[in-house]
């Protein structure tokens, strides 16, 4: 249960930032952007992925949002190499085998190129690309990259745009904001399903 001292922050993680507050290798971290004490990321985004990262000091909420039994949807915009086939999209939707385990069913739709902020290091494809909107209900390490590679379309760019009912609206890369009490309530409801 959230108390007055619990907070939740929505952060637009830029490309090339670690989803942690410290790094022995000296790479950019969350500390470069957020100076609030005692908050922790809800899950992770890879160093080379971008988009929505939630942070909170509520351990129970972190558990509910990251545990696969709660099926909290996470929505991504994904650029892949090549013109993706309907068969590959169908395979992604059904689930593909990664490291001996089949991924859960997910939602995958081919979309027009979205309007996104430019990345510090631009993507340089070797040919045509496709954009997908993927909604996952689990979170294996580097799952999207492994999934698209398994069907023959390497991932070039990943931007997470939503976790449950919370999205990136109003944020640019490197910006963060506190969630409102209503947003926190909606997030809690989603994580209890």
PDB file of C-alpha atoms in Angstrom:
ATOM      1  CA  UNK A   1       0.000   0.000   0.000  1.00  0.00           C
ATOM      2  CA  UNK A   2       1.399   3.406  -0.943  1.00  0.00           C
ATOM      3  CA  UNK A   3       1.883   5.901   1.867  1.00  0.00           C
ATOM      4  CA  UNK A   4       2.536   9.620   1.682  1.00  0.00           C
ATOM      5  CA  UNK A   5       6.292   8.980   1.597  1.00  0.00           C
ATOM      6  CA  UNK A   6       6.131   6.630  -1.401  1.00  0.00           C
ATOM      7  CA  UNK A   7       6.860   8.155  -4.782  1.00  0.00           C
ATOM      8  CA  UNK A   8       6.840   6.953  -8.365  1.00  0.00           C
ATOM      9  CA  UNK A   9       8.800   8.709 -11.110  1.00  0.00           C
ATOM     10  CA  UNK A  10       8.467   8.346 -14.890  1.00  0.00           C
ATOM     11  CA  UNK A  11      11.799   8.847 -16.661  1.00  0.00           C
ATOM     12  CA  UNK A  12      12.543   8.945 -20.402  1.00  0.00           C
ATOM     13  CA  UNK A  13      15.810   7.027 -20.431  1.00  0.00           C
ATOM     14  CA  UNK A  14      18.038   8.143 -23.289  1.00  0.00           C
ATOM     15  CA  UNK A  15      20.093   5.786 -25.422  1.00  0.00           C
ATOM     16  CA  UNK A  16      23.470   4.999 -23.829  1.00  0.00           C
ATOM     17  CA  UNK A  17      22.409   5.361 -20.195  1.00  0.00           C
ATOM     18  CA  UNK A  18      22.626   2.504 -17.693  1.00  0.00           C
ATOM     19  CA  UNK A  19      19.421   1.649 -15.768  1.00  0.00           C
ATOM     20  CA  UNK A  20      21.284   1.951 -12.455  1.00  0.00           C
ATOM     21  CA  UNK A  21      22.654   4.741 -10.273  1.00  0.00           C
ATOM     22  CA  UNK A  22      26.270   3.551 -10.287  1.00  0.00           C
ATOM     23  CA  UNK A  23      28.599   1.973 -12.819  1.00  0.00           C
ATOM     24  CA  UNK A  24      32.166   0.807 -12.139  1.00  0.00           C
ATOM     25  CA  UNK A  25      32.933   1.374 -15.829  1.00  0.00           C
ATOM     26  CA  UNK A  26      32.015   5.063 -15.619  1.00  0.00           C
ATOM     27  CA  UNK A  27      29.175   4.992 -18.160  1.00  0.00           C
ATOM     28  CA  UNK A  28      26.285   7.473 -17.843  1.00  0.00           C
ATOM     29  CA  UNK A  29      23.765   6.362 -15.200  1.00  0.00           C
ATOM     30  CA  UNK A  30      20.441   7.460 -13.747  1.00  0.00           C
ATOM     31  CA  UNK A  31      22.408   9.621 -11.286  1.00  0.00           C
ATOM     32  CA  UNK A  32      23.282  11.925 -14.203  1.00  0.00           C
ATOM     33  CA  UNK A  33      19.551  12.764 -14.493  1.00  0.00           C
ATOM     34  CA  UNK A  34      17.743  12.046 -11.205  1.00  0.00           C
ATOM     35  CA  UNK A  35      18.965  13.162  -7.780  1.00  0.00           C
ATOM     36  CA  UNK A  36      16.151  11.789  -5.603  1.00  0.00           C
ATOM     37  CA  UNK A  37      17.289   9.557  -2.719  1.00  0.00           C
ATOM     38  CA  UNK A  38      16.249   5.932  -2.130  1.00  0.00           C
ATOM     39  CA  UNK A  39      14.387   5.245  -5.374  1.00  0.00           C
ATOM     40  CA  UNK A  40      15.018   2.212  -7.531  1.00  0.00           C
ATOM     41  CA  UNK A  41      14.247   1.296 -11.149  1.00  0.00           C
ATOM     42  CA  UNK A  42      11.233  -0.907 -11.804  1.00  0.00           C
ATOM     43  CA  UNK A  43      12.946  -3.476 -14.002  1.00  0.00           C
ATOM     44  CA  UNK A  44      15.495  -2.342 -16.550  1.00  0.00           C
ATOM     45  CA  UNK A  45      16.013  -1.039 -20.029  1.00  0.00           C
ATOM     46  CA  UNK A  46      19.193  -2.120 -21.789  1.00  0.00           C
ATOM     47  CA  UNK A  47      22.012   0.411 -22.137  1.00  0.00           C
ATOM     48  CA  UNK A  48      21.196   0.686 -25.865  1.00  0.00           C
ATOM     49  CA  UNK A  49      17.399   0.858 -25.444  1.00  0.00           C
ATOM     50  CA  UNK A  50      15.414   4.033 -24.829  1.00  0.00           C
ATOM     51  CA  UNK A  51      12.148   5.100 -23.303  1.00  0.00           C
ATOM     52  CA  UNK A  52      10.002   4.795 -20.221  1.00  0.00           C
ATOM     53  CA  UNK A  53      11.605   3.676 -16.996  1.00  0.00           C
ATOM     54  CA  UNK A  54       9.646   3.884 -13.749  1.00  0.00           C
ATOM     55  CA  UNK A  55      11.452   4.427 -10.449  1.00  0.00           C
ATOM     56  CA  UNK A  56       9.999   4.167  -6.957  1.00  0.00           C
ATOM     57  CA  UNK A  57      10.788   3.617  -3.297  1.00  0.00           C
ATOM     58  CA  UNK A  58       7.869   1.139  -3.010  1.00  0.00           C
ATOM     59  CA  UNK A  59       9.371  -2.367  -3.064  1.00  0.00           C
ATOM     60  CA  UNK A  60       5.948  -4.032  -3.238  1.00  0.00           C
ATOM     61  CA  UNK A  61       5.048  -2.060  -6.355  1.00  0.00           C
ATOM     62  CA  UNK A  62       8.393  -2.959  -7.958  1.00  0.00           C
ATOM     63  CA  UNK A  63       7.677  -6.656  -7.330  1.00  0.00           C
ATOM     64  CA  UNK A  64       4.139  -6.510  -8.725  1.00  0.00           C
ATOM     65  CA  UNK A  65       5.175  -4.594 -11.850  1.00  0.00           C
ATOM     66  CA  UNK A  66       8.103  -6.885 -12.668  1.00  0.00           C
ATOM     67  CA  UNK A  67       6.755 -10.326 -11.704  1.00  0.00           C
ATOM     68  CA  UNK A  68       5.434 -12.192 -14.770  1.00  0.00           C
ATOM     69  CA  UNK A  69       2.385 -13.549 -12.886  1.00  0.00           C
ATOM     70  CA  UNK A  70       0.837 -10.058 -12.914  1.00  0.00           C
ATOM     71  CA  UNK A  71       0.993  -9.746 -16.735  1.00  0.00           C
ATOM     72  CA  UNK A  72       1.584  -5.968 -16.707  1.00  0.00           C
ATOM     73  CA  UNK A  73       1.753  -4.927 -20.393  1.00  0.00           C
ATOM     74  CA  UNK A  74       4.877  -3.139 -21.583  1.00  0.00           C
ATOM     75  CA  UNK A  75       4.648  -1.427 -24.974  1.00  0.00           C
ATOM     76  CA  UNK A  76       7.609  -0.869 -27.297  1.00  0.00           C
ATOM     77  CA  UNK A  77       8.295   0.704 -30.675  1.00  0.00           C
ATOM     78  CA  UNK A  78      10.885  -1.461 -32.398  1.00  0.00           C
ATOM     79  CA  UNK A  79      12.845  -0.854 -35.588  1.00  0.00           C
ATOM     80  CA  UNK A  80      14.140  -3.997 -37.296  1.00  0.00           C
ATOM     81  CA  UNK A  81      16.353  -4.602 -40.302  1.00  0.00           C
ATOM     82  CA  UNK A  82      14.478  -5.612 -43.447  1.00  0.00           C
ATOM     83  CA  UNK A  83      10.860  -5.606 -44.568  1.00  0.00           C
ATOM     84  CA  UNK A  84       9.297  -7.960 -42.052  1.00  0.00           C
ATOM     85  CA  UNK A  85       7.063 -10.715 -43.388  1.00  0.00           C
ATOM     86  CA  UNK A  86       3.565 -11.528 -42.117  1.00  0.00           C
ATOM     87  CA  UNK A  87       4.889 -14.990 -41.200  1.00  0.00           C
ATOM     88  CA  UNK A  88       7.582 -13.475 -38.967  1.00  0.00           C
ATOM     89  CA  UNK A  89       5.003 -11.210 -37.290  1.00  0.00           C
ATOM     90  CA  UNK A  90       2.745 -14.227 -36.651  1.00  0.00           C
ATOM     91  CA  UNK A  91       5.678 -16.184 -35.180  1.00  0.00           C
ATOM     92  CA  UNK A  92       6.513 -13.314 -32.826  1.00  0.00           C
ATOM     93  CA  UNK A  93       2.867 -13.138 -31.725  1.00  0.00           C
ATOM     94  CA  UNK A  94       2.718 -16.883 -30.988  1.00  0.00           C
ATOM     95  CA  UNK A  95       6.036 -16.851 -29.125  1.00  0.00           C
ATOM     96  CA  UNK A  96       9.512 -17.929 -30.172  1.00  0.00           C
ATOM     97  CA  UNK A  97      12.047 -20.131 -28.430  1.00  0.00           C
ATOM     98  CA  UNK A  98      14.863 -18.200 -26.746  1.00  0.00           C
ATOM     99  CA  UNK A  99      17.545 -20.124 -24.840  1.00  0.00           C
ATOM    100  CA  UNK A 100      15.310 -23.187 -24.618  1.00  0.00           C
ATOM    101  CA  UNK A 101      12.202 -21.310 -23.430  1.00  0.00           C
ATOM    102  CA  UNK A 102       9.217 -20.187 -25.489  1.00  0.00           C
ATOM    103  CA  UNK A 103       8.195 -16.577 -24.994  1.00  0.00           C
ATOM    104  CA  UNK A 104       4.585 -15.837 -24.067  1.00  0.00           C
ATOM    105  CA  UNK A 105       2.065 -14.757 -26.655  1.00  0.00           C
ATOM    106  CA  UNK A 106       2.352 -11.033 -27.327  1.00  0.00           C
ATOM    107  CA  UNK A 107       0.880  -8.337 -29.535  1.00  0.00           C
ATOM    108  CA  UNK A 108       2.867  -7.366 -32.631  1.00  0.00           C
ATOM    109  CA  UNK A 109       1.701  -4.895 -35.285  1.00  0.00           C
ATOM    110  CA  UNK A 110       3.639  -3.411 -38.198  1.00  0.00           C
ATOM    111  CA  UNK A 111       3.363   0.394 -38.012  1.00  0.00           C
ATOM    112  CA  UNK A 112       4.504   3.390 -40.097  1.00  0.00           C
ATOM    113  CA  UNK A 113       7.753   5.003 -38.946  1.00  0.00           C
ATOM    114  CA  UNK A 114       6.893   6.820 -35.701  1.00  0.00           C
ATOM    115  CA  UNK A 115       7.865  10.392 -34.869  1.00  0.00           C
ATOM    116  CA  UNK A 116      10.535   9.973 -32.196  1.00  0.00           C
ATOM    117  CA  UNK A 117      13.197  12.307 -30.822  1.00  0.00           C
ATOM    118  CA  UNK A 118      16.493  11.788 -32.646  1.00  0.00           C
ATOM    119  CA  UNK A 119      18.973   9.504 -30.949  1.00  0.00           C
ATOM    120  CA  UNK A 120      22.425  10.763 -29.945  1.00  0.00           C
ATOM    121  CA  UNK A 121      23.960   7.973 -32.041  1.00  0.00           C
ATOM    122  CA  UNK A 122      21.655   7.625 -35.053  1.00  0.00           C
ATOM    123  CA  UNK A 123      20.683   4.206 -36.351  1.00  0.00           C
ATOM    124  CA  UNK A 124      22.447   3.480 -39.646  1.00  0.00           C
ATOM    125  CA  UNK A 125      20.625   0.618 -41.366  1.00  0.00           C
ATOM    126  CA  UNK A 126      22.150  -1.240 -44.318  1.00  0.00           C
ATOM    127  CA  UNK A 127      18.862  -1.359 -46.215  1.00  0.00           C
ATOM    128  CA  UNK A 128      15.114  -1.042 -45.686  1.00  0.00           C
ATOM    129  CA  UNK A 129      13.698  -1.313 -42.174  1.00  0.00           C
ATOM    130  CA  UNK A 130      10.345  -2.037 -40.540  1.00  0.00           C
ATOM    131  CA  UNK A 131       8.766  -0.579 -37.415  1.00  0.00           C
ATOM    132  CA  UNK A 132       6.754  -2.720 -35.019  1.00  0.00           C
ATOM    133  CA  UNK A 133       4.579  -1.982 -32.009  1.00  0.00           C
ATOM    134  CA  UNK A 134       5.169  -4.843 -29.574  1.00  0.00           C
ATOM    135  CA  UNK A 135       3.286  -5.376 -26.309  1.00  0.00           C
ATOM    136  CA  UNK A 136       4.950  -7.883 -23.970  1.00  0.00           C
ATOM    137  CA  UNK A 137       3.521  -9.403 -20.801  1.00  0.00           C
ATOM    138  CA  UNK A 138       6.866 -10.678 -19.497  1.00  0.00           C
ATOM    139  CA  UNK A 139      10.399  -9.344 -19.410  1.00  0.00           C
ATOM    140  CA  UNK A 140      13.275 -11.683 -20.192  1.00  0.00           C
ATOM    141  CA  UNK A 141      16.727 -10.132 -20.546  1.00  0.00           C
ATOM    142  CA  UNK A 142      17.118  -8.557 -24.005  1.00  0.00           C
ATOM    143  CA  UNK A 143      13.897 -10.335 -24.987  1.00  0.00           C
ATOM    144  CA  UNK A 144      12.888  -8.213 -27.968  1.00  0.00           C
ATOM    145  CA  UNK A 145      16.358  -8.380 -29.510  1.00  0.00           C
ATOM    146  CA  UNK A 146      16.403 -12.173 -29.131  1.00  0.00           C
ATOM    147  CA  UNK A 147      12.840 -12.506 -30.461  1.00  0.00           C
ATOM    148  CA  UNK A 148      13.349 -10.494 -33.633  1.00  0.00           C
ATOM    149  CA  UNK A 149      16.712 -12.185 -34.295  1.00  0.00           C
ATOM    150  CA  UNK A 150      15.009 -15.589 -33.918  1.00  0.00           C
ATOM    151  CA  UNK A 151      12.682 -14.762 -36.833  1.00  0.00           C
ATOM    152  CA  UNK A 152      15.483 -13.290 -38.955  1.00  0.00           C
ATOM    153  CA  UNK A 153      15.044  -9.536 -38.398  1.00  0.00           C
ATOM    154  CA  UNK A 154      17.732  -7.995 -36.159  1.00  0.00           C
ATOM    155  CA  UNK A 155      16.623  -5.145 -33.903  1.00  0.00           C
ATOM    156  CA  UNK A 156      18.077  -1.702 -34.640  1.00  0.00           C
ATOM    157  CA  UNK A 157      16.221   0.479 -32.126  1.00  0.00           C
ATOM    158  CA  UNK A 158      13.903  -0.073 -29.137  1.00  0.00           C
ATOM    159  CA  UNK A 159      11.832   2.637 -27.439  1.00  0.00           C
ATOM    160  CA  UNK A 160       9.554   1.590 -24.568  1.00  0.00           C
ATOM    161  CA  UNK A 161       6.569   3.917 -24.717  1.00  0.00           C
ATOM    162  CA  UNK A 162       4.338   2.535 -21.923  1.00  0.00           C
ATOM    163  CA  UNK A 163       4.199   0.375 -18.812  1.00  0.00           C
ATOM    164  CA  UNK A 164       0.580  -0.462 -18.103  1.00  0.00           C
ATOM    165  CA  UNK A 165      -1.377   2.831 -18.186  1.00  0.00           C
ATOM    166  CA  UNK A 166       1.705   5.071 -17.850  1.00  0.00           C
ATOM    167  CA  UNK A 167       3.329   6.445 -21.017  1.00  0.00           C
ATOM    168  CA  UNK A 168       6.000   8.900 -22.150  1.00  0.00           C
ATOM    169  CA  UNK A 169       3.593  11.723 -22.922  1.00  0.00           C
ATOM    170  CA  UNK A 170       5.112  15.123 -22.170  1.00  0.00           C
ATOM    171  CA  UNK A 171       8.662  13.815 -21.659  1.00  0.00           C
ATOM    172  CA  UNK A 172      11.754  14.132 -23.840  1.00  0.00           C
ATOM    173  CA  UNK A 173      14.876  11.973 -23.454  1.00  0.00           C
ATOM    174  CA  UNK A 174      16.542  12.753 -20.130  1.00  0.00           C
ATOM    175  CA  UNK A 175      13.432  14.287 -18.549  1.00  0.00           C
ATOM    176  CA  UNK A 176      11.445  12.889 -15.611  1.00  0.00           C
ATOM    177  CA  UNK A 177       8.314  13.694 -13.648  1.00  0.00           C
ATOM    178  CA  UNK A 178       6.447  12.510 -10.561  1.00  0.00           C
ATOM    179  CA  UNK A 179       3.368  10.390 -11.207  1.00  0.00           C
ATOM    180  CA  UNK A 180       0.126  11.878  -9.895  1.00  0.00           C
ATOM    181  CA  UNK A 181      -1.834  10.040  -7.173  1.00  0.00           C
ATOM    182  CA  UNK A 182      -4.399   9.024  -9.831  1.00  0.00           C
ATOM    183  CA  UNK A 183      -1.674   7.608 -12.104  1.00  0.00           C
ATOM    184  CA  UNK A 184      -0.186   5.671  -9.183  1.00  0.00           C
ATOM    185  CA  UNK A 185      -3.617   4.274  -8.349  1.00  0.00           C
ATOM    186  CA  UNK A 186      -4.140   3.163 -11.971  1.00  0.00           C
ATOM    187  CA  UNK A 187      -0.666   1.575 -12.010  1.00  0.00           C
ATOM    188  CA  UNK A 188      -1.418  -0.309  -8.792  1.00  0.00           C
ATOM    189  CA  UNK A 189      -4.730  -1.580 -10.214  1.00  0.00           C
ATOM    190  CA  UNK A 190      -2.960  -2.828 -13.351  1.00  0.00           C
ATOM    191  CA  UNK A 191      -0.330  -4.648 -11.269  1.00  0.00           C
ATOM    192  CA  UNK A 192      -2.967  -6.494  -9.204  1.00  0.00           C
ATOM    193  CA  UNK A 193      -4.635  -8.250 -12.151  1.00  0.00           C
TER     194      UNK A 193
END
